[in-house]
Every structure is written in C-alpha cells, then in structure tokens.
C-alpha cells in the first residue's frame, strides 16, 4: 500500500525555520544534506509508516502520533512527528531533539 504524505502548515513553517537556521550556522552543502535527509525521510513514510515508534507526545493528543528521526549522516538531530489517517501520513511538526515535546497548544 502506498501512502500520501502531507505537511501541516506548522511542519512547513518548521522546515523553513530549520533551513534558515542551518544556512546561518553551517555551510550551504551541510544545509542541502540536511534537507536531502528530510526528503529521504518523507519518502520512507510512503510505505508502511506504522513501523515507526509511537511519539512521546501521543498521551497529550486524541490520536496516535509517531516519530521518524533524521539528520545528516549518522547524526540524527530532528524528529518528524506524524499521524497515519487512512492512506494519508500527516506530518504535524518537525522538532530538533533540543526542543520541547510538541504540545496541543503548538498545533491549535
């Protein structure tokens, strides 16, 4: 089964902020590698997204949230927080490991 991956407005904003921060602190090449890692992570969600672990935030939400970690090379620095709704994988947010957990207030 193939799933369609959709990014919420918050996830799109998160990605833009990550890209801006990365270009200010790292080389353009490193930023491109991070964004490529994000693209690869999205592609893995197109098949069997339920194989990923439940996110810690699930207890605060009315739906099951899962997480996929990604980064550059072996360095896993970010979490895609998503839910599976039928044939749609909805990315709710992208968080750096240093950030607090996603709260219901973040997505309202």
PDB file of N, CA, C and O in Angstrom, residues 4 9 13 17 21 25 30-32 34 49 58 60-61 85-87 90 92 99:
ATOM      1  N   UNK A   4       0.067   8.700   1.011  1.00  0.00           N
ATOM      2  CA  UNK A   4       0.319  10.078   0.568  1.00  0.00           C
ATOM      3  C   UNK A   4       0.788  10.864   1.795  1.00  0.00           C
ATOM      4  O   UNK A   4       0.158  10.814   2.854  1.00  0.00           O
ATOM      5  N   UNK A   9       0.692  23.135   8.040  1.00  0.00           N
ATOM      6  CA  UNK A   9       1.278  24.481   7.969  1.00  0.00           C
ATOM      7  C   UNK A   9       2.403  24.631   8.986  1.00  0.00           C
ATOM      8  O   UNK A   9       3.439  25.229   8.690  1.00  0.00           O
ATOM      9  N   UNK A  13       6.318  25.490   8.236  1.00  0.00           N
ATOM     10  CA  UNK A  13       6.990  26.603   8.922  1.00  0.00           C
ATOM     11  C   UNK A  13       8.243  26.089   9.643  1.00  0.00           C
ATOM     12  O   UNK A  13       9.301  26.713   9.579  1.00  0.00           O
ATOM     13  N   UNK A  17      12.125  27.281   9.015  1.00  0.00           N
ATOM     14  CA  UNK A  17      12.953  27.785  10.112  1.00  0.00           C
ATOM     15  C   UNK A  17      14.243  26.964  10.249  1.00  0.00           C
ATOM     16  O   UNK A  17      15.317  27.524  10.493  1.00  0.00           O
ATOM     17  N   UNK A  21      17.947  28.554   9.814  1.00  0.00           N
ATOM     18  CA  UNK A  21      18.910  28.411  10.909  1.00  0.00           C
ATOM     19  C   UNK A  21      20.159  27.687  10.424  1.00  0.00           C
ATOM     20  O   UNK A  21      21.284  28.082  10.728  1.00  0.00           O
ATOM     21  N   UNK A  25      24.245  28.885  10.289  1.00  0.00           N
ATOM     22  CA  UNK A  25      25.207  28.263  11.195  1.00  0.00           C
ATOM     23  C   UNK A  25      26.102  27.217  10.541  1.00  0.00           C
ATOM     24  O   UNK A  25      27.110  26.814  11.132  1.00  0.00           O
ATOM     25  N   UNK A  30      26.135  21.540   3.868  1.00  0.00           N
ATOM     26  CA  UNK A  30      25.569  20.849   5.040  1.00  0.00           C
ATOM     27  C   UNK A  30      24.059  21.050   5.094  1.00  0.00           C
ATOM     28  O   UNK A  30      23.307  20.128   5.397  1.00  0.00           O
ATOM     29  N   UNK A  31      23.603  22.252   4.796  1.00  0.00           N
ATOM     30  CA  UNK A  31      22.159  22.520   4.779  1.00  0.00           C
ATOM     31  C   UNK A  31      21.474  21.665   3.728  1.00  0.00           C
ATOM     32  O   UNK A  31      20.422  21.076   3.990  1.00  0.00           O
ATOM     33  N   UNK A  32      22.074  21.564   2.553  1.00  0.00           N
ATOM     34  CA  UNK A  32      21.484  20.729   1.492  1.00  0.00           C
ATOM     35  C   UNK A  32      21.445  19.265   1.911  1.00  0.00           C
ATOM     36  O   UNK A  32      20.473  18.561   1.635  1.00  0.00           O
ATOM     37  N   UNK A  34      21.131  18.171   4.966  1.00  0.00           N
ATOM     38  CA  UNK A  34      20.046  18.052   5.938  1.00  0.00           C
ATOM     39  C   UNK A  34      18.696  18.002   5.235  1.00  0.00           C
ATOM     40  O   UNK A  34      17.848  17.159   5.547  1.00  0.00           O
ATOM     41  N   UNK A  49       4.187   3.405   7.175  1.00  0.00           N
ATOM     42  CA  UNK A  49       4.584   4.379   8.188  1.00  0.00           C
ATOM     43  C   UNK A  49       4.328   3.891   9.619  1.00  0.00           C
ATOM     44  O   UNK A  49       4.899   4.428  10.569  1.00  0.00           O
ATOM     45  N   UNK A  58       2.058  11.390  22.208  1.00  0.00           N
ATOM     46  CA  UNK A  58       0.772  10.735  21.973  1.00  0.00           C
ATOM     47  C   UNK A  58      -0.178  10.881  23.149  1.00  0.00           C
ATOM     48  O   UNK A  58      -1.373  11.088  22.965  1.00  0.00           O
ATOM     49  N   UNK A  60      -0.828  13.237  25.016  1.00  0.00           N
ATOM     50  CA  UNK A  60      -1.479  14.544  25.115  1.00  0.00           C
ATOM     51  C   UNK A  60      -2.418  14.831  23.956  1.00  0.00           C
ATOM     52  O   UNK A  60      -3.045  15.890  23.902  1.00  0.00           O
ATOM     53  N   UNK A  61      -2.504  13.916  23.013  1.00  0.00           N
ATOM     54  CA  UNK A  61      -3.322  14.123  21.824  1.00  0.00           C
ATOM     55  C   UNK A  61      -4.400  13.058  21.724  1.00  0.00           C
ATOM     56  O   UNK A  61      -4.278  11.979  22.289  1.00  0.00           O
ATOM     57  N   UNK A  85      -3.585   8.583   8.933  1.00  0.00           N
ATOM     58  CA  UNK A  85      -5.035   8.742   8.854  1.00  0.00           C
ATOM     59  C   UNK A  85      -5.505   8.131   7.539  1.00  0.00           C
ATOM     60  O   UNK A  85      -5.475   8.790   6.504  1.00  0.00           O
ATOM     61  N   UNK A  86      -5.875   6.863   7.591  1.00  0.00           N
ATOM     62  CA  UNK A  86      -6.251   6.156   6.366  1.00  0.00           C
ATOM     63  C   UNK A  86      -5.036   5.978   5.490  1.00  0.00           C
ATOM     64  O   UNK A  86      -4.044   5.380   5.901  1.00  0.00           O
ATOM     65  N   UNK A  87      -5.086   6.525   4.285  1.00  0.00           N
ATOM     66  CA  UNK A  87      -3.969   6.432   3.343  1.00  0.00           C
ATOM     67  C   UNK A  87      -3.087   7.678   3.359  1.00  0.00           C
ATOM     68  O   UNK A  87      -2.217   7.834   2.507  1.00  0.00           O
ATOM     69  N   UNK A  90       0.151  12.370   7.848  1.00  0.00           N
ATOM     70  CA  UNK A  90       0.111  13.807   8.087  1.00  0.00           C
ATOM     71  C   UNK A  90       1.262  14.187   9.028  1.00  0.00           C
ATOM     72  O   UNK A  90       1.299  13.757  10.168  1.00  0.00           O
ATOM     73  N   UNK A  92       2.787  16.580  11.400  1.00  0.00           N
ATOM     74  CA  UNK A  92       2.265  17.660  12.236  1.00  0.00           C
ATOM     75  C   UNK A  92       3.340  18.683  12.584  1.00  0.00           C
ATOM     76  O   UNK A  92       3.048  19.872  12.690  1.00  0.00           O
ATOM     77  N   UNK A  99      14.540  20.702  21.299  1.00  0.00           N
ATOM     78  CA  UNK A  99      13.275  21.389  21.553  1.00  0.00           C
ATOM     79  C   UNK A  99      12.386  20.560  22.479  1.00  0.00           C
ATOM     80  O   UNK A  99      12.507  19.333  22.545  1.00  0.00           O
TER      81      UNK A  99
END
